[in-house]
mmCIF file of C-alpha atoms in Angstrom:
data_model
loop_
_atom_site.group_PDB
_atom_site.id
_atom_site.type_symbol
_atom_site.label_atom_id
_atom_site.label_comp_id
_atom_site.label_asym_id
_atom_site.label_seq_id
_atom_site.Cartn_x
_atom_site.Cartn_y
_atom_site.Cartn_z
ATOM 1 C CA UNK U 113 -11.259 -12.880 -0.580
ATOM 2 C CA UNK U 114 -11.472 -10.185 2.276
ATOM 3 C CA UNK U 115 -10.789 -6.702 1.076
ATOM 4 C CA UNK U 116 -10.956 -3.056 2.467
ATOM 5 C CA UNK U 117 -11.159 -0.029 -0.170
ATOM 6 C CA UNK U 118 -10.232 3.042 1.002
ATOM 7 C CA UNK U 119 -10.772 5.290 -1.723
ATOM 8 C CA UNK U 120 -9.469 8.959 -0.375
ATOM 9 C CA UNK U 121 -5.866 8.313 0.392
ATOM 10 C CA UNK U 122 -5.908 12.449 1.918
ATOM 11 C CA UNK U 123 -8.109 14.844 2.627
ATOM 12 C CA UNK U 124 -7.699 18.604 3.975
ATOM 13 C CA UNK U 125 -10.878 20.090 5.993
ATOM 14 C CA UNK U 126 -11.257 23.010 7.385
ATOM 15 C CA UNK U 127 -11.370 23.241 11.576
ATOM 16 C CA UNK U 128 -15.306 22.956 12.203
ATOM 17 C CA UNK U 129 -16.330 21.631 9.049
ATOM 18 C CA UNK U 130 -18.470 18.512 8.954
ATOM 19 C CA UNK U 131 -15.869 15.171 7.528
ATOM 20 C CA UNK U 132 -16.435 11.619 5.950
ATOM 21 C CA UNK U 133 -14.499 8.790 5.576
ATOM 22 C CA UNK U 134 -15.114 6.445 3.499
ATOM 23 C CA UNK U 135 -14.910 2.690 3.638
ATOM 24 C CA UNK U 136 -15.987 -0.253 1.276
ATOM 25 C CA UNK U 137 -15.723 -4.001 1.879
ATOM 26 C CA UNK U 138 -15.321 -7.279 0.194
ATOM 27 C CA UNK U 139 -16.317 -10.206 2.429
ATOM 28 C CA UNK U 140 -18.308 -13.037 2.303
ATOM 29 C CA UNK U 141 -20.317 -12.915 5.235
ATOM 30 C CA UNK U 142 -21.482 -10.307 7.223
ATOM 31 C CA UNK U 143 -18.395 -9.267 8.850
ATOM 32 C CA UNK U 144 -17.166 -7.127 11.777
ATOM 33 C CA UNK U 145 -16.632 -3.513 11.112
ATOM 34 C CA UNK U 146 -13.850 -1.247 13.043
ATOM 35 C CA UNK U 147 -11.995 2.304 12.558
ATOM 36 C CA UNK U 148 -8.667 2.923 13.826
ATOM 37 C CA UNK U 149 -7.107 6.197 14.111
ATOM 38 C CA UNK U 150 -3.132 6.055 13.645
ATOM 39 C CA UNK U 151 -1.048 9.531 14.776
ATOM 40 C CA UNK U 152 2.381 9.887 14.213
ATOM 41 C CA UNK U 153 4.612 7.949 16.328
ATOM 42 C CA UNK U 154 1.554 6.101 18.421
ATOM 43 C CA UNK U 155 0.143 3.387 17.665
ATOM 44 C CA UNK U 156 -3.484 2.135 16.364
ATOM 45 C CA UNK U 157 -6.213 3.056 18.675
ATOM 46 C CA UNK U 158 -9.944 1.629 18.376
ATOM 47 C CA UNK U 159 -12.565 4.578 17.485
ATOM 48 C CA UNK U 160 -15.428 2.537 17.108
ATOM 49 C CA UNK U 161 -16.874 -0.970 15.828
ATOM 50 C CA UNK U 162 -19.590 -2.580 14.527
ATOM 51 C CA UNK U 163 -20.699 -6.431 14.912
ATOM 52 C CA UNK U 164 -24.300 -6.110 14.845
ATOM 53 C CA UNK U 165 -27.258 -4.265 15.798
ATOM 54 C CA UNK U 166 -28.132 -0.835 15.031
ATOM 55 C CA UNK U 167 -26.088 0.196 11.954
ATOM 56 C CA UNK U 168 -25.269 3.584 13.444
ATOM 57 C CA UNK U 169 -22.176 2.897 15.735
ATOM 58 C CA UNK U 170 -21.043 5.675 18.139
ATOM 59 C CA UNK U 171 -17.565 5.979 19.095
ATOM 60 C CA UNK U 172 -14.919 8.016 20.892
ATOM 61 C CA UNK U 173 -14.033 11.381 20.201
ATOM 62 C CA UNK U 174 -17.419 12.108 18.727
ATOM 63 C CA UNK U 175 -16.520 9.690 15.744
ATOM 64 C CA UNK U 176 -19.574 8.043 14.653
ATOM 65 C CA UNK U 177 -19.931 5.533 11.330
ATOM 66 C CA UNK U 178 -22.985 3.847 9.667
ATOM 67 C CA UNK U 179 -22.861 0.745 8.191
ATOM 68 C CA UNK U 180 -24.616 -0.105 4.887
ATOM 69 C CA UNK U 181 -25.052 -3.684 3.891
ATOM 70 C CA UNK U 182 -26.248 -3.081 0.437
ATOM 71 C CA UNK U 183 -23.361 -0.716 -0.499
ATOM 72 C CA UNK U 184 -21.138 -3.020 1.793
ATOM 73 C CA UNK U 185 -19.747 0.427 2.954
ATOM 74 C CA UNK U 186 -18.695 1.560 6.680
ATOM 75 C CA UNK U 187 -18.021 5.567 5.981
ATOM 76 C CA UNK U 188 -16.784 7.310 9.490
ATOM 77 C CA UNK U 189 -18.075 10.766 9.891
ATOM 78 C CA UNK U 190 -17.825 13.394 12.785
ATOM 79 C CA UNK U 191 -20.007 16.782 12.642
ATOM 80 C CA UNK U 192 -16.914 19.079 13.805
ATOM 81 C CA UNK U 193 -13.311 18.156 12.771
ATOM 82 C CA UNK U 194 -11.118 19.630 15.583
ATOM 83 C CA UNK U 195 -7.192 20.339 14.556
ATOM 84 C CA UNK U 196 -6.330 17.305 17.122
ATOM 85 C CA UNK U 197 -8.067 15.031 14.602
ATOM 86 C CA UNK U 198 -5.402 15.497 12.179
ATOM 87 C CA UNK U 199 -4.213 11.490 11.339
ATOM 88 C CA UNK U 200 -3.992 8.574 9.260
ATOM 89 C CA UNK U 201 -7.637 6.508 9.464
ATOM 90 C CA UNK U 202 -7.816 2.982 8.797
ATOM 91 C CA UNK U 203 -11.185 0.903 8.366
ATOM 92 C CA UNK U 204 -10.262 -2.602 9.056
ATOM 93 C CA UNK U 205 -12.586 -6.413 8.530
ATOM 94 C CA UNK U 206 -12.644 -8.967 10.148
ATOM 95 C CA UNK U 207 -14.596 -12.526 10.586
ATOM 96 C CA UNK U 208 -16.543 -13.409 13.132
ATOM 97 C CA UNK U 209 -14.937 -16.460 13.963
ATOM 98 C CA UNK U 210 -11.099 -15.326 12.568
ATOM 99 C CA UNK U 211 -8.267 -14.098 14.073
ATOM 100 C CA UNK U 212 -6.922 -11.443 12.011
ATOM 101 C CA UNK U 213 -7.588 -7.468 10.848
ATOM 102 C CA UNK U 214 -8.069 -6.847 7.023
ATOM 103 C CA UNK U 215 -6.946 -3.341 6.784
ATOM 104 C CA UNK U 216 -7.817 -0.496 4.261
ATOM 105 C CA UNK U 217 -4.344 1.368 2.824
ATOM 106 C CA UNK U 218 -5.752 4.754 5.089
ATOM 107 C CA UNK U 219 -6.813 8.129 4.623
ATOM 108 C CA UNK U 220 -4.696 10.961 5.968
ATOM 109 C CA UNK U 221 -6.627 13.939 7.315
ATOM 110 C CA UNK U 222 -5.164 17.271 7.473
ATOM 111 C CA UNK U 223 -7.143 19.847 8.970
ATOM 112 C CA UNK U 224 -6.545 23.401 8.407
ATOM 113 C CA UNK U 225 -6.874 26.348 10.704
ATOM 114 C CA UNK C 259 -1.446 4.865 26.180
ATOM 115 C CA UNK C 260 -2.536 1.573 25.326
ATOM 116 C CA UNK C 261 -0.084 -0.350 27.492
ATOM 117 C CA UNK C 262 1.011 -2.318 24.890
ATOM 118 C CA UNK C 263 5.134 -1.615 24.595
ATOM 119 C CA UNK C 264 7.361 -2.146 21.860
ATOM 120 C CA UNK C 265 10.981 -1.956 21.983
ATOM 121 C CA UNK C 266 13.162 -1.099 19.894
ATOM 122 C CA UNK C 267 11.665 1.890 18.515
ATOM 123 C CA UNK C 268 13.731 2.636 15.452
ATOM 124 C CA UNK C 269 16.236 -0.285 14.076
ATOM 125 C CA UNK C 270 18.503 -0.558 11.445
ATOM 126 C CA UNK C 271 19.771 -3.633 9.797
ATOM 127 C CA UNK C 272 22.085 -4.915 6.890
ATOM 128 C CA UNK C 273 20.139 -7.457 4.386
ATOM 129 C CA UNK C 274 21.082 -11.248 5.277
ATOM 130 C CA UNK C 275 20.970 -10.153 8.819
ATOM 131 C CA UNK C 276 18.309 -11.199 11.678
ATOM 132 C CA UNK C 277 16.230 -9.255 14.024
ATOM 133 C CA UNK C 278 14.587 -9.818 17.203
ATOM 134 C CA UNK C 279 11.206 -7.338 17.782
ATOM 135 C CA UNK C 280 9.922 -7.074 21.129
ATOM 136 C CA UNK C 281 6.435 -6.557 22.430
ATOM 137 C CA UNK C 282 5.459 -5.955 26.258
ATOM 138 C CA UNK C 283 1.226 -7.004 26.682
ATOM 139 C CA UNK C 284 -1.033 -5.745 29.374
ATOM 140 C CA UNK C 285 -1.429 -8.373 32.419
ATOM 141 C CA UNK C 286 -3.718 -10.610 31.586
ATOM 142 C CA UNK C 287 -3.515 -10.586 27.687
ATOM 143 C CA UNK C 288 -2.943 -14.116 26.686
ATOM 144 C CA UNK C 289 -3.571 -13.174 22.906
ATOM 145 C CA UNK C 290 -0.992 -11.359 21.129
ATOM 146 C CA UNK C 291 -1.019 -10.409 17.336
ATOM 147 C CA UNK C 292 1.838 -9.016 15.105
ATOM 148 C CA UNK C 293 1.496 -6.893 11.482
ATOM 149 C CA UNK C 294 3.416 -5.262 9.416
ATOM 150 C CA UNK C 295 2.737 -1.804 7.846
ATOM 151 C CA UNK C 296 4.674 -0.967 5.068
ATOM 152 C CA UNK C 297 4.892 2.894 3.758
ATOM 153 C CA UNK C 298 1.861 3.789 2.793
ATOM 154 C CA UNK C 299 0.193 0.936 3.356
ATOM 155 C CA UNK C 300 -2.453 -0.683 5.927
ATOM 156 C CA UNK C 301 -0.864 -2.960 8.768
ATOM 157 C CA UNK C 302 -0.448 -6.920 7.523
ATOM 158 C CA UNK C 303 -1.320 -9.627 9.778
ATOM 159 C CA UNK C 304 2.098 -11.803 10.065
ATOM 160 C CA UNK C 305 0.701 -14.212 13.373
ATOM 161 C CA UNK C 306 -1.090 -14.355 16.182
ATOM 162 C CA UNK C 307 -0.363 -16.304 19.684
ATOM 163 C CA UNK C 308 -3.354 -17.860 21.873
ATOM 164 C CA UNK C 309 -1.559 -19.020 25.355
ATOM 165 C CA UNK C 310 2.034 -19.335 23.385
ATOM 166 C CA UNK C 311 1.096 -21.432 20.903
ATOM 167 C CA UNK C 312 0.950 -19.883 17.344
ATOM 168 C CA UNK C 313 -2.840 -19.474 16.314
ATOM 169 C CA UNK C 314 -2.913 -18.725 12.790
ATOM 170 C CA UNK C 315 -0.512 -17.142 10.466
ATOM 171 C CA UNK C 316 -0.290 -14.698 7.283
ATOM 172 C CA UNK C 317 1.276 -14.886 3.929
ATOM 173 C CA UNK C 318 4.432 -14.342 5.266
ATOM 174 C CA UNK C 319 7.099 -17.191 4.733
ATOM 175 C CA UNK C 320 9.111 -19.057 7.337
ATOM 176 C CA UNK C 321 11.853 -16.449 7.758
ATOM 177 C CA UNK C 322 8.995 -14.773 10.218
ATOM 178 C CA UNK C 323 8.785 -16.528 13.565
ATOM 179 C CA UNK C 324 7.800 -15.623 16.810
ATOM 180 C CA UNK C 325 7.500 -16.401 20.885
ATOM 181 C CA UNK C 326 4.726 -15.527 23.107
ATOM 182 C CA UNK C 327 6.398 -16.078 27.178
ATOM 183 C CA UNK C 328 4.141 -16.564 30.092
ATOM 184 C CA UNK C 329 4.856 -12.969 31.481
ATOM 185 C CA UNK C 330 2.825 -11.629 28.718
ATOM 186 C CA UNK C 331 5.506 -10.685 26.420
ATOM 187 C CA UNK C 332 6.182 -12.243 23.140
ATOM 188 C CA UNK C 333 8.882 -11.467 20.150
ATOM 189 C CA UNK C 334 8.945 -11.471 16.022
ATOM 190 C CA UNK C 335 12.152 -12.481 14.872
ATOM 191 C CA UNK C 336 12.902 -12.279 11.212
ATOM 192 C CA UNK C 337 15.689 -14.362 9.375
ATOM 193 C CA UNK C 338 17.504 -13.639 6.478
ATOM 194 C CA UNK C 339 16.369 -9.684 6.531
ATOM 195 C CA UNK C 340 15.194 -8.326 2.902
ATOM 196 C CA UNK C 341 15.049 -4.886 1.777
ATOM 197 C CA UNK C 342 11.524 -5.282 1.271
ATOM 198 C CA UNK C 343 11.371 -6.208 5.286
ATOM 199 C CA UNK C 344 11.580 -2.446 5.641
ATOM 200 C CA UNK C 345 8.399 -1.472 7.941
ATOM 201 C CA UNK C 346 6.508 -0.592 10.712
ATOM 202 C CA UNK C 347 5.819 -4.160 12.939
ATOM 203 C CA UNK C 348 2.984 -3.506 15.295
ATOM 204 C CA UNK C 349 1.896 -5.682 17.562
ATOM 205 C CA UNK C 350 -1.448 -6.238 19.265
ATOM 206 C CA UNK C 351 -2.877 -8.039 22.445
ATOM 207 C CA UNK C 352 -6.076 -8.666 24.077
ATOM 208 C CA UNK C 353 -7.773 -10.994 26.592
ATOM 209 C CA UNK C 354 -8.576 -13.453 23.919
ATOM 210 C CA UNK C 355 -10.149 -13.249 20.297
ATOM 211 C CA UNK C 356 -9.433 -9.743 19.070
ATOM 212 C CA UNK C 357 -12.461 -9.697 17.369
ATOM 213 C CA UNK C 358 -15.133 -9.857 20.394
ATOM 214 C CA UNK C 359 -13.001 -7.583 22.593
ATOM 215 C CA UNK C 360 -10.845 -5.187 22.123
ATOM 216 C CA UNK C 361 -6.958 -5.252 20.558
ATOM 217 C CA UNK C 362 -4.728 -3.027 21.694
ATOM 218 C CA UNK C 363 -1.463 -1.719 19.524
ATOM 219 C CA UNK C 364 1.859 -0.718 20.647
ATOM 220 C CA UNK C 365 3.462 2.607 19.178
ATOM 221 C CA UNK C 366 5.436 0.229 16.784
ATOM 222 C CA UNK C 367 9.345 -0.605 15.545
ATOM 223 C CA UNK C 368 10.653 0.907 12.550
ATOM 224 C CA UNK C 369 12.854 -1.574 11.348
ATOM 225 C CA UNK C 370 15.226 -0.520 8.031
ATOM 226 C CA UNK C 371 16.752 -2.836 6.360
ATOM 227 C CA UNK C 372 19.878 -1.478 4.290
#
């Protein structure tokens, strides 16, 4: 069955300091690999994905994540947290061939002055 | 702004009672794809509709139902209303599969149920 393991359900950083997300998967095939970014009162927006390739994905707002096949992990980090980033973060599966998003329970970031 | 609009934003409903969500898609979007996010919890997938026909379905029972219209909108409409239907319902279109482009969420209905 197709699971998403979010293990931090908040963190606090620090404005400037370096942040990870973390993200394991259950899934029997290779699947594809996205982050979401959730802030209050909007809507899910796409930071990045990951369907093959290079296991280092770049995304928007300077949001990268690496996926690790042997860990069957897809952590999101970004060098510089900036106050703006403060929101819930959901890492989300899904097949190749499928129709839906598995979704992670989210990590709330608050970031502190 | 995604251009994906939901309406209401906030509802409130007695238990027994039905409700009709609405979603608005971008032009073009002939996939659209509804979930439910409880508190504290990561958005469910309820159903998705491929050209207004439904194209796969959650572990959600009957009570859930929905309509995708030619004009690109589409609607979740939930029987019957439960406490536990107490949530966030997001929906989601694209131009086909979600999965090879790119889904797009609307801000979201809070719906209470009371």
């Amino acid at each position: 069955a197709q699971s998403v393991t979010q293990p931090d359900i908040h963190i606090t950083v620090s404005e400037g300091a370096s942040l990870e997300l973390r993200c394991n998967y259950s899934y029997g095939a290779t699947p594809y690999l996205f982050w979401y970014v959730q802030s209050p009162g909007q809507g899910l927006q796409l930071l990045l994905k990951y369907f093959s390739g290079d296991t280092l994905v770049q995304g928007i707002k300077g949001f990268e994540a690496e996926f690790k096949r042997s860990q069957s992990s897809f952590n999101l980090r970004k060098p510089s947290v900036h106050w703006s980033d403060a929101a819930e973060y959901f890492c989300a599966v899904g097949a190749r061939t499928g129709n839906q998003f598995y979704f992670g329970t989210g990590t709330s970031l608050t970031v502190i002055p | 702004e995604t251009g994906v609009t939901q309406s209401p934003t906030h509802l409130i409903k007695t238990r027994g009672q039905q409700v009709t969500l609405r979603c608005s898609s971008q032009s073009g979007h002939n996939t659209v794809s509804w979930y439910q996010q409880a508190l504290g919890q990561g958005p469910q997938f309820i159903f998705q509709y491929y050209r207004e026909e439904e194209n796969g379905r959650g572990n959600f029972p009957p009570r859930f139902s929905g309509l995708q219209f030619p004009n690109y909108s589409s609607e979740l409409n939930v029987n019957a209303l439960e406490l536990d239907d107490s949530a966030l319902y997001l929906c989601a279109s694209s131009r086909g599969d979600p999965m090879n482009t790119e889904a797009f969420f609307g801000q979201g209905t809070r719906l209470t149920v009371v």
